[in-house]
PDB file of C-alpha atoms in Angstrom:
ATOM      1  CA  UNK A   1       0.340  -0.098  -0.074  1.00  0.00           C
ATOM      2  CA  UNK A   2       3.172   2.284   1.003  1.00  0.00           C
ATOM      3  CA  UNK A   3       5.286   1.688  -1.968  1.00  0.00           C
ATOM      4  CA  UNK A   4       1.108   2.737  -3.875  1.00  0.00           C
ATOM      5  CA  UNK A   5       1.683   5.561  -2.599  1.00  0.00           C
ATOM      6  CA  UNK A   6       5.169   6.333  -3.320  1.00  0.00           C
ATOM      7  CA  UNK A   7       4.218   5.812  -7.062  1.00  0.00           C
ATOM      8  CA  UNK A   8       1.259   8.340  -6.964  1.00  0.00           C
ATOM      9  CA  UNK A   9       2.406  10.904  -5.193  1.00  0.00           C
ATOM     10  CA  UNK A  10       5.561  11.082  -7.814  1.00  0.00           C
ATOM     11  CA  UNK A  11       6.239  14.612  -9.609  1.00  0.00           C
ATOM     12  CA  UNK A  12       5.876  11.809 -12.509  1.00  0.00           C
ATOM     13  CA  UNK A  13       3.283  10.690 -11.719  1.00  0.00           C
ATOM     14  CA  UNK A  14       1.608  13.163 -10.985  1.00  0.00           C
ATOM     15  CA  UNK A  15       2.948  15.189 -14.261  1.00  0.00           C
ATOM     16  CA  UNK A  16       1.406  12.815 -16.270  1.00  0.00           C
ATOM     17  CA  UNK A  17      -2.210  12.578 -15.122  1.00  0.00           C
ATOM     18  CA  UNK A  18      -1.880  16.329 -15.834  1.00  0.00           C
ATOM     19  CA  UNK A  19      -1.013  16.555 -18.618  1.00  0.00           C
ATOM     20  CA  UNK A  20      -3.617  13.818 -19.560  1.00  0.00           C
ATOM     21  CA  UNK A  21      -6.223  15.987 -18.429  1.00  0.00           C
ATOM     22  CA  UNK A  22      -5.282  18.950 -20.643  1.00  0.00           C
ATOM     23  CA  UNK A  23      -5.193  16.953 -23.650  1.00  0.00           C
ATOM     24  CA  UNK A  24      -8.418  15.149 -22.567  1.00  0.00           C
ATOM     25  CA  UNK A  25     -10.230  18.205 -22.310  1.00  0.00           C
ATOM     26  CA  UNK A  26      -9.213  19.775 -25.260  1.00  0.00           C
ATOM     27  CA  UNK A  27     -10.042  16.622 -27.316  1.00  0.00           C
ATOM     28  CA  UNK A  28     -13.518  17.179 -25.356  1.00  0.00           C
ATOM     29  CA  UNK A  29     -14.684  20.359 -25.046  1.00  0.00           C
ATOM     30  CA  UNK A  30     -13.235  21.158 -28.059  1.00  0.00           C
ATOM     31  CA  UNK A  31     -11.634  24.453 -27.639  1.00  0.00           C
ATOM     32  CA  UNK A  32      -9.227  25.312 -30.998  1.00  0.00           C
ATOM     33  CA  UNK A  33      -7.834  29.284 -31.027  1.00  0.00           C
ATOM     34  CA  UNK A  34      -6.152  30.700 -34.028  1.00  0.00           C
ATOM     35  CA  UNK A  35      -2.667  30.549 -34.753  1.00  0.00           C
ATOM     36  CA  UNK A  36      -1.357  31.673 -37.986  1.00  0.00           C
ATOM     37  CA  UNK A  37       1.951  30.394 -39.211  1.00  0.00           C
ATOM     38  CA  UNK A  38       4.012  31.913 -42.266  1.00  0.00           C
ATOM     39  CA  UNK A  39       3.620  30.337 -46.001  1.00  0.00           C
ATOM     40  CA  UNK A  40       5.882  27.156 -45.996  1.00  0.00           C
ATOM     41  CA  UNK A  41       7.101  24.556 -48.777  1.00  0.00           C
ATOM     42  CA  UNK A  42       8.121  22.177 -46.134  1.00  0.00           C
ATOM     43  CA  UNK A  43       7.324  18.823 -46.584  1.00  0.00           C
ATOM     44  CA  UNK A  44       6.791  18.876 -42.883  1.00  0.00           C
ATOM     45  CA  UNK A  45       4.786  22.358 -42.605  1.00  0.00           C
ATOM     46  CA  UNK A  46       1.156  19.744 -41.663  1.00  0.00           C
ATOM     47  CA  UNK A  47       3.113  17.668 -38.723  1.00  0.00           C
ATOM     48  CA  UNK A  48       5.453  21.015 -37.218  1.00  0.00           C
ATOM     49  CA  UNK A  49       1.350  22.906 -37.600  1.00  0.00           C
ATOM     50  CA  UNK A  50      -0.029  19.696 -35.833  1.00  0.00           C
ATOM     51  CA  UNK A  51       2.383  20.108 -32.804  1.00  0.00           C
ATOM     52  CA  UNK A  52       1.936  23.806 -32.384  1.00  0.00           C
ATOM     53  CA  UNK A  53      -1.771  24.524 -32.655  1.00  0.00           C
ATOM     54  CA  UNK A  54      -2.549  21.582 -30.261  1.00  0.00           C
ATOM     55  CA  UNK A  55       0.743  22.847 -28.273  1.00  0.00           C
ATOM     56  CA  UNK A  56      -1.998  26.895 -28.242  1.00  0.00           C
ATOM     57  CA  UNK A  57      -5.186  24.944 -27.304  1.00  0.00           C
ATOM     58  CA  UNK A  58      -3.906  24.030 -24.324  1.00  0.00           C
ATOM     59  CA  UNK A  59      -2.633  27.814 -23.173  1.00  0.00           C
ATOM     60  CA  UNK A  60      -3.431  30.718 -24.987  1.00  0.00           C
ATOM     61  CA  UNK A  61      -6.563  32.339 -25.641  1.00  0.00           C
ATOM     62  CA  UNK A  62      -8.373  34.952 -27.665  1.00  0.00           C
ATOM     63  CA  UNK A  63     -11.576  34.989 -26.566  1.00  0.00           C
ATOM     64  CA  UNK A  64     -14.055  35.902 -23.345  1.00  0.00           C
ATOM     65  CA  UNK A  65     -14.422  32.072 -23.991  1.00  0.00           C
ATOM     66  CA  UNK A  66     -10.699  30.599 -24.153  1.00  0.00           C
ATOM     67  CA  UNK A  67      -9.924  33.182 -21.124  1.00  0.00           C
ATOM     68  CA  UNK A  68     -12.342  31.691 -18.697  1.00  0.00           C
ATOM     69  CA  UNK A  69     -12.181  27.684 -20.221  1.00  0.00           C
ATOM     70  CA  UNK A  70      -7.875  27.054 -20.195  1.00  0.00           C
ATOM     71  CA  UNK A  71      -8.076  29.459 -16.741  1.00  0.00           C
ATOM     72  CA  UNK A  72     -10.529  27.124 -15.468  1.00  0.00           C
ATOM     73  CA  UNK A  73      -8.555  23.988 -16.646  1.00  0.00           C
ATOM     74  CA  UNK A  74      -5.704  24.678 -15.353  1.00  0.00           C
ATOM     75  CA  UNK A  75      -7.109  25.549 -12.178  1.00  0.00           C
ATOM     76  CA  UNK A  76      -8.600  22.324 -12.129  1.00  0.00           C
ATOM     77  CA  UNK A  77      -5.617  20.457 -13.635  1.00  0.00           C
ATOM     78  CA  UNK A  78      -3.595  22.539  -9.940  1.00  0.00           C
ATOM     79  CA  UNK A  79      -5.789  21.219  -6.960  1.00  0.00           C
ATOM     80  CA  UNK A  80      -4.214  17.296  -7.964  1.00  0.00           C
ATOM     81  CA  UNK A  81      -0.659  18.365  -6.004  1.00  0.00           C
ATOM     82  CA  UNK A  82      -2.100  20.958  -3.859  1.00  0.00           C
ATOM     83  CA  UNK A  83      -4.947  17.883  -2.395  1.00  0.00           C
ATOM     84  CA  UNK A  84      -0.967  15.460  -2.445  1.00  0.00           C
ATOM     85  CA  UNK A  85       1.256  17.629  -1.057  1.00  0.00           C
ATOM     86  CA  UNK A  86       0.343  18.761   2.011  1.00  0.00           C
ATOM     87  CA  UNK A  87       2.915  21.639   0.784  1.00  0.00           C
ATOM     88  CA  UNK A  88       2.322  24.711  -0.609  1.00  0.00           C
ATOM     89  CA  UNK A  89       5.878  25.085  -1.882  1.00  0.00           C
ATOM     90  CA  UNK A  90       5.503  21.681  -3.317  1.00  0.00           C
ATOM     91  CA  UNK A  91       2.145  21.863  -4.975  1.00  0.00           C
ATOM     92  CA  UNK A  92       3.427  25.256  -7.169  1.00  0.00           C
ATOM     93  CA  UNK A  93       6.293  23.989  -8.419  1.00  0.00           C
ATOM     94  CA  UNK A  94       4.477  21.085  -9.312  1.00  0.00           C
ATOM     95  CA  UNK A  95       1.923  22.938 -11.352  1.00  0.00           C
ATOM     96  CA  UNK A  96       4.479  25.214 -12.690  1.00  0.00           C
ATOM     97  CA  UNK A  97       6.780  22.368 -14.043  1.00  0.00           C
ATOM     98  CA  UNK A  98       4.161  21.885 -16.233  1.00  0.00           C
ATOM     99  CA  UNK A  99       2.678  24.986 -17.336  1.00  0.00           C
ATOM    100  CA  UNK A 100       6.607  25.351 -18.335  1.00  0.00           C
ATOM    101  CA  UNK A 101       6.619  22.275 -20.101  1.00  0.00           C
ATOM    102  CA  UNK A 102       3.753  23.105 -23.832  1.00  0.00           C
ATOM    103  CA  UNK A 103       4.810  26.885 -23.205  1.00  0.00           C
ATOM    104  CA  UNK A 104       8.112  25.955 -23.589  1.00  0.00           C
ATOM    105  CA  UNK A 105       7.715  23.407 -26.466  1.00  0.00           C
ATOM    106  CA  UNK A 106       5.238  26.056 -28.467  1.00  0.00           C
ATOM    107  CA  UNK A 107       7.277  29.210 -28.032  1.00  0.00           C
ATOM    108  CA  UNK A 108       9.891  27.416 -29.531  1.00  0.00           C
ATOM    109  CA  UNK A 109       8.234  25.251 -32.002  1.00  0.00           C
ATOM    110  CA  UNK A 110       6.643  28.188 -33.310  1.00  0.00           C
ATOM    111  CA  UNK A 111       9.966  31.023 -32.816  1.00  0.00           C
ATOM    112  CA  UNK A 112      11.538  28.107 -35.007  1.00  0.00           C
ATOM    113  CA  UNK A 113       8.695  27.090 -38.125  1.00  0.00           C
ATOM    114  CA  UNK A 114       6.853  30.480 -37.990  1.00  0.00           C
ATOM    115  CA  UNK A 115       9.110  33.236 -37.261  1.00  0.00           C
ATOM    116  CA  UNK A 116       7.001  36.117 -38.610  1.00  0.00           C
ATOM    117  CA  UNK A 117       4.487  35.084 -38.101  1.00  0.00           C
ATOM    118  CA  UNK A 118       5.555  34.419 -33.356  1.00  0.00           C
ATOM    119  CA  UNK A 119       7.584  37.349 -34.340  1.00  0.00           C
ATOM    120  CA  UNK A 120       4.017  39.600 -34.487  1.00  0.00           C
ATOM    121  CA  UNK A 121       1.914  37.572 -31.606  1.00  0.00           C
ATOM    122  CA  UNK A 122       4.660  37.695 -29.126  1.00  0.00           C
ATOM    123  CA  UNK A 123       4.242  40.087 -26.627  1.00  0.00           C
ATOM    124  CA  UNK A 124       0.813  39.235 -26.729  1.00  0.00           C
ATOM    125  CA  UNK A 125       0.480  35.565 -26.552  1.00  0.00           C
ATOM    126  CA  UNK A 126       3.532  36.342 -23.785  1.00  0.00           C
ATOM    127  CA  UNK A 127       1.205  37.854 -21.772  1.00  0.00           C
ATOM    128  CA  UNK A 128      -1.561  36.319 -21.460  1.00  0.00           C
ATOM    129  CA  UNK A 129       1.014  33.909 -20.855  1.00  0.00           C
ATOM    130  CA  UNK A 130       2.253  35.510 -17.417  1.00  0.00           C
ATOM    131  CA  UNK A 131      -0.649  36.065 -15.799  1.00  0.00           C
ATOM    132  CA  UNK A 132      -2.386  32.057 -16.365  1.00  0.00           C
ATOM    133  CA  UNK A 133       0.583  31.961 -14.180  1.00  0.00           C
ATOM    134  CA  UNK A 134      -0.187  34.286 -12.013  1.00  0.00           C
ATOM    135  CA  UNK A 135      -3.299  32.703 -11.816  1.00  0.00           C
ATOM    136  CA  UNK A 136      -2.048  29.869 -11.141  1.00  0.00           C
ATOM    137  CA  UNK A 137       0.579  30.709  -8.447  1.00  0.00           C
ATOM    138  CA  UNK A 138      -2.006  32.353  -5.975  1.00  0.00           C
ATOM    139  CA  UNK A 139      -4.536  29.037  -7.069  1.00  0.00           C
ATOM    140  CA  UNK A 140      -1.590  27.066  -5.618  1.00  0.00           C
ATOM    141  CA  UNK A 141      -0.147  29.219  -3.043  1.00  0.00           C
ATOM    142  CA  UNK A 142      -4.341  29.936  -1.261  1.00  0.00           C
ATOM    143  CA  UNK A 143      -5.458  26.876  -1.548  1.00  0.00           C
ATOM    144  CA  UNK A 144      -2.332  24.748  -0.369  1.00  0.00           C
ATOM    145  CA  UNK A 145      -2.326  27.477   2.870  1.00  0.00           C
ATOM    146  CA  UNK A 146      -6.437  26.521   3.595  1.00  0.00           C
ATOM    147  CA  UNK A 147      -6.506  22.856   3.156  1.00  0.00           C
ATOM    148  CA  UNK A 148      -3.629  23.261   5.577  1.00  0.00           C
ATOM    149  CA  UNK A 149      -5.523  24.955   8.036  1.00  0.00           C
ATOM    150  CA  UNK A 150      -8.438  23.062   7.297  1.00  0.00           C
ATOM    151  CA  UNK A 151      -6.198  20.101   8.369  1.00  0.00           C
ATOM    152  CA  UNK A 152      -5.186  20.964  11.806  1.00  0.00           C
ATOM    153  CA  UNK A 153      -7.976  22.491  12.712  1.00  0.00           C
ATOM    154  CA  UNK A 154     -10.107  18.953  11.779  1.00  0.00           C
ATOM    155  CA  UNK A 155      -5.860  17.005  13.265  1.00  0.00           C
ATOM    156  CA  UNK A 156      -6.805  19.552  16.543  1.00  0.00           C
ATOM    157  CA  UNK A 157     -11.076  18.135  17.022  1.00  0.00           C
ATOM    158  CA  UNK A 158      -9.758  14.989  16.688  1.00  0.00           C
ATOM    159  CA  UNK A 159      -6.741  15.344  19.908  1.00  0.00           C
ATOM    160  CA  UNK A 160      -9.675  17.063  21.545  1.00  0.00           C
ATOM    161  CA  UNK A 161     -12.395  14.278  21.593  1.00  0.00           C
ATOM    162  CA  UNK A 162      -9.240  11.846  22.557  1.00  0.00           C
ATOM    163  CA  UNK A 163      -8.664  13.680  25.348  1.00  0.00           C
ATOM    164  CA  UNK A 164     -12.191  14.598  26.443  1.00  0.00           C
ATOM    165  CA  UNK A 165     -12.630  10.423  26.010  1.00  0.00           C
ATOM    166  CA  UNK A 166      -9.349   9.972  27.934  1.00  0.00           C
ATOM    167  CA  UNK A 167     -10.768  12.337  30.701  1.00  0.00           C
ATOM    168  CA  UNK A 168     -14.253  10.317  30.756  1.00  0.00           C
ATOM    169  CA  UNK A 169     -12.045   6.636  31.101  1.00  0.00           C
ATOM    170  CA  UNK A 170     -10.319   8.076  34.056  1.00  0.00           C
ATOM    171  CA  UNK A 171     -11.238   7.373  37.867  1.00  0.00           C
ATOM    172  CA  UNK A 172      -9.741   7.526  41.284  1.00  0.00           C
ATOM    173  CA  UNK A 173      -9.714   5.442  44.562  1.00  0.00           C
ATOM    174  CA  UNK A 174     -12.267   6.691  46.931  1.00  0.00           C
ATOM    175  CA  UNK A 175      -9.616   4.786  49.492  1.00  0.00           C
ATOM    176  CA  UNK A 176      -6.098   5.280  49.112  1.00  0.00           C
ATOM    177  CA  UNK A 177      -6.363   7.733  46.068  1.00  0.00           C
ATOM    178  CA  UNK A 178      -5.105   5.834  43.167  1.00  0.00           C
ATOM    179  CA  UNK A 179      -6.219   7.508  39.682  1.00  0.00           C
ATOM    180  CA  UNK A 180      -6.943   4.833  37.157  1.00  0.00           C
ATOM    181  CA  UNK A 181      -6.780   5.794  33.644  1.00  0.00           C
ATOM    182  CA  UNK A 182     -10.354   3.322  32.374  1.00  0.00           C
ATOM    183  CA  UNK A 183     -12.944   1.922  35.243  1.00  0.00           C
ATOM    184  CA  UNK A 184     -10.793  -0.857  36.910  1.00  0.00           C
ATOM    185  CA  UNK A 185     -13.945  -3.501  38.928  1.00  0.00           C
ATOM    186  CA  UNK A 186     -11.224  -3.431  41.510  1.00  0.00           C
ATOM    187  CA  UNK A 187      -8.330  -1.317  43.142  1.00  0.00           C
ATOM    188  CA  UNK A 188      -4.662  -2.876  41.655  1.00  0.00           C
ATOM    189  CA  UNK A 189      -3.521  -0.601  45.289  1.00  0.00           C
ATOM    190  CA  UNK A 190      -5.821  -1.619  47.587  1.00  0.00           C
ATOM    191  CA  UNK A 191      -7.724  -4.788  46.377  1.00  0.00           C
ATOM    192  CA  UNK A 192     -11.011  -2.450  47.598  1.00  0.00           C
ATOM    193  CA  UNK A 193     -14.436  -3.109  45.107  1.00  0.00           C
ATOM    194  CA  UNK A 194     -14.934  -0.279  43.053  1.00  0.00           C
ATOM    195  CA  UNK A 195     -17.530  -1.507  40.213  1.00  0.00           C
ATOM    196  CA  UNK A 196     -21.190  -2.287  42.475  1.00  0.00           C
ATOM    197  CA  UNK A 197     -22.146  -5.867  40.624  1.00  0.00           C
ATOM    198  CA  UNK A 198     -24.992  -3.407  38.951  1.00  0.00           C
ATOM    199  CA  UNK A 199     -21.439  -1.763  37.056  1.00  0.00           C
ATOM    200  CA  UNK A 200     -21.833   1.703  38.947  1.00  0.00           C
ATOM    201  CA  UNK A 201     -18.328   3.299  39.755  1.00  0.00           C
ATOM    202  CA  UNK A 202     -18.235   3.917  43.098  1.00  0.00           C
ATOM    203  CA  UNK A 203     -14.958   5.837  42.685  1.00  0.00           C
ATOM    204  CA  UNK A 204     -15.160   9.631  41.938  1.00  0.00           C
ATOM    205  CA  UNK A 205     -15.216  10.258  38.558  1.00  0.00           C
ATOM    206  CA  UNK A 206     -11.796  12.683  37.733  1.00  0.00           C
TER     207      UNK A 206
END
């Protein structure tokens, strides 16, 4: 069980799941952003454009729907490390790493295979990328700290409940004053009977 948990917590596994969610979301919602390309006689141009277009679909937007879709998708994807790691630093570093991956390849490929078109939209795309990375950072840190606080409150409540149960089970021998963390029938120190046959405690609770 621990081995499975360790594998699931590994950054590579989380990264793979996050990328899979992004790809599935793009396919399910059929989201597309129009990317312009330079004219090319390269026979591989079609493949190159497909990859660039595919990467753009998960990181960029040019409409209100696109803005909502891309931001909401990345917020959902960012929840995975937040829920798994009880540490905001690990959460935001994992999320920014995942965000960096498609961005890096998109910008490199687009610049290399379509220089003119890339230059004309670079500043706009860069601003969108920076804003989205800030959103991911804020969500990762904010939700991680909130979740950590909620977990702390729940743990404190459990500790209080355990202490209350312990106090309820504590009893004292009326003859020698020996304190017990349970409610025994006889005092082991002076052998006095602490419980009636009916089960009623003779000693007082502490």
